C-alpha positions as a printed NumPy array, in Angstrom:
array([[-10.013,  34.193, -65.001],
       [-10.012,  30.439, -65.372],
       [ -6.68 ,  29.363, -66.98 ],
       [ -8.329,  26.716, -69.191],
       [-10.92 ,  29.254, -70.352],
       [ -8.23 ,  31.854, -71.035],
       [ -6.332,  29.299, -73.154],
       [ -9.523,  28.287, -74.961],
       [-10.364,  31.909, -75.758],
       [ -6.895,  32.528, -77.142],
       [ -7.215,  29.566, -79.492],
       [-10.849,  30.08 , -80.485],
       [-10.85 ,  33.842, -80.969],
       [ -7.891,  33.514, -83.28 ],
       [ -5.321,  35.837, -81.797],
       [ -3.195,  34.617, -84.673],
       [ -5.682,  34.737, -87.575],
       [ -3.053,  34.401, -90.292],
       [ -1.914,  31.094, -88.804],
       [ -5.433,  29.755, -88.448],
       [ -6.48 ,  30.812, -91.927],
       [ -3.397,  29.664, -93.811],
       [ -2.192,  26.595, -91.972],
       [ -4.663,  23.757, -91.747],
       [ -2.361,  21.721, -89.49 ],
       [ -2.389,  24.524, -86.909],
       [ -6.17 ,  24.656, -87.063],
       [ -6.265,  20.937, -86.349],
       [ -3.702,  20.997, -83.535],
       [ -4.873,  23.999, -81.5  ],
       [ -7.941,  22.243, -80.027],
       [ -5.713,  19.308, -79.064],
       [ -3.314,  21.679, -77.287],
       [ -6.258,  23.027, -75.32 ],
       [ -7.049,  19.529, -74.052],
       [ -3.386,  18.827, -73.371],
       [ -3.152,  21.988, -71.276],
       [ -6.214,  20.964, -69.239],
       [ -4.816,  17.468, -68.698],
       [ -1.553,  18.928, -67.405],
       [ -3.425,  21.181, -64.972],
       [ -5.427,  18.133, -63.84 ],
       [ -2.246,  16.147, -63.315],
       [ -0.759,  18.951, -61.226],
       [ -3.943,  19.146, -59.16 ],
       [ -3.896,  15.374, -58.553],
       [ -0.304,  15.755, -57.39 ],
       [ -1.427,  18.479, -54.955],
       [ -4.164,  16.198, -53.625],
       [ -1.695,  13.364, -53.009],
       [  0.793,  15.68 , -51.258],
       [ -1.984,  16.998, -49.044],
       [ -3.342,  13.562, -48.115],
       [  0.128,  12.323, -47.152],
       [  0.677,  15.395, -44.959],
       [ -2.745,  14.985, -43.3  ],
       [ -2.075,  11.319, -42.553],
       [  1.323,  12.129, -41.05 ],
       [ -0.308,  14.827, -38.886],
       [ -3.028,  12.366, -37.843],
       [ -0.427,   9.743, -36.887],
       [  1.442,  12.266, -34.719],
       [ -1.541,  13.949, -33.014],
       [ -4.332,  11.325, -33.196],
       [ -6.681,  13.85 , -34.775],
       [ -7.265,  15.608, -38.074],
       [ -5.923,  19.105, -38.659],
       [ -8.589,  21.812, -38.498],
       [ -7.217,  23.395, -41.667],
       [ -4.336,  22.863, -44.067],
       [ -2.238,  25.684, -42.643],
       [ -1.65 ,  23.487, -39.561],
       [  0.432,  21.215, -41.785],
       [  2.921,  23.961, -42.659],
       [  5.955,  23.777, -42.284],
       [  6.301,  20.496, -40.358],
       [  4.57 ,  18.266, -42.935],
       [  4.583,  20.336, -46.126],
       [  6.492,  23.496, -47.067],
       [  3.323,  25.263, -48.209],
       [ -0.294,  24.343, -48.834],
       [ -0.432,  22.791, -52.33 ],
       [ -2.27 ,  24.681, -55.061],
       [ -5.428,  23.82 , -56.936],
       [ -4.331,  24.459, -60.505],
       [ -7.826,  24.218, -61.982],
       [ -9.526,  26.751, -59.714],
       [-11.128,  29.684, -61.519],
       [ -9.799,  32.3  , -59.121],
       [ -7.49 ,  34.961, -60.521],
       [ -4.875,  34.212, -57.882],
       [ -3.534,  30.751, -57.097],
       [ -5.77 ,  29.056, -54.544],
       [ -4.947,  26.168, -52.237],
       [ -6.304,  22.679, -52.627],
       [ -9.599,  22.221, -50.763],
       [ -9.988,  20.266, -47.515],
       [-13.108,  19.446, -45.517],
       [-13.722,  17.332, -42.474],
       [-16.893,  15.305, -42.947],
       [-18.726,  13.049, -40.444],
       [-17.152,   9.866, -41.806],
       [-13.594,  11.207, -42.336],
       [-12.301,  13.946, -44.632],
       [-12.202,  15.128, -48.228],
       [ -9.303,  16.616, -50.135],
       [-10.374,  17.9  , -53.512],
       [ -9.736,  20.092, -56.5  ],
       [-12.249,  21.62 , -58.829],
       [-12.465,  19.602, -62.025],
       [-11.732,  20.782, -65.548],
       [-14.808,  23.017, -65.639],
       [-13.196,  25.252, -62.98 ],
       [-16.22 ,  25.223, -60.643],
       [-16.049,  24.377, -56.953],
       [-18.833,  21.879, -56.3  ],
       [-17.882,  21.373, -52.631],
       [-16.187,  18.03 , -53.192],
       [-19.037,  16.437, -55.13 ],
       [-18.215,  13.085, -56.728],
       [-21.473,  13.068, -58.684],
       [-21.268,  12.844, -62.452],
       [-22.674,  15.622, -64.63 ],
       [-26.242,  15.142, -65.832],
       [-26.999,  15.24 , -69.539],
       [-28.67 ,  18.656, -69.126],
       [-25.632,  20.062, -67.306],
       [-23.322,  18.772, -70.034],
       [-25.43 ,  20.456, -72.714],
       [-25.575,  23.696, -70.716],
       [-21.783,  24.099, -70.419],
       [-19.51 ,  22.973, -73.222],
       [-16.408,  22.804, -71.012],
       [-17.844,  20.019, -68.818],
       [-16.587,  16.567, -69.583],
       [-18.893,  13.548, -69.722],
       [-18.274,  10.709, -67.256],
       [-16.084,  12.846, -65.032],
       [-17.124,  13.829, -61.507],
       [-17.969,  17.415, -60.662],
       [-14.782,  17.711, -58.55 ],
       [-11.614,  15.608, -58.311],
       [-12.06 ,  14.134, -54.831],
       [-10.03 ,  11.994, -52.477],
       [-12.18 ,  10.754, -49.615],
       [-10.664,   9.147, -46.53 ],
       [-13.136,   7.331, -44.311],
       [-12.648,   6.752, -40.601],
       [-11.378,   3.252, -39.818]])
């Protein structure tokens, strides 16, 4: 289950009804904690992207080619493949990597928890209305794209 969704359900379904009913401050703060939690997961995913890009570039400098997959970077360039903290899988999943015709992509799913194959497109108005956990003006995935020189 998606960690942000699990957190949201815990706050919205009132696992602690006596707190939510009796303490107005708690009712005001719980939605903010939800957003704070998502921002922390995003920050950790950005960190994973940066670690991965540095390891790929070091590999590329040594071998004059891109690695076929991220496991080729272990253990010489990174101790383990960094995790995608926003992925909806029940088990931790690695950050995503794809070789594309003009270079490569390293990406994480965005705060909605969906893998959109490294799409940098913004959500349409209809898509934002359809899913409440999508955030306006944010791309579908958090993407780092490295173009060939």
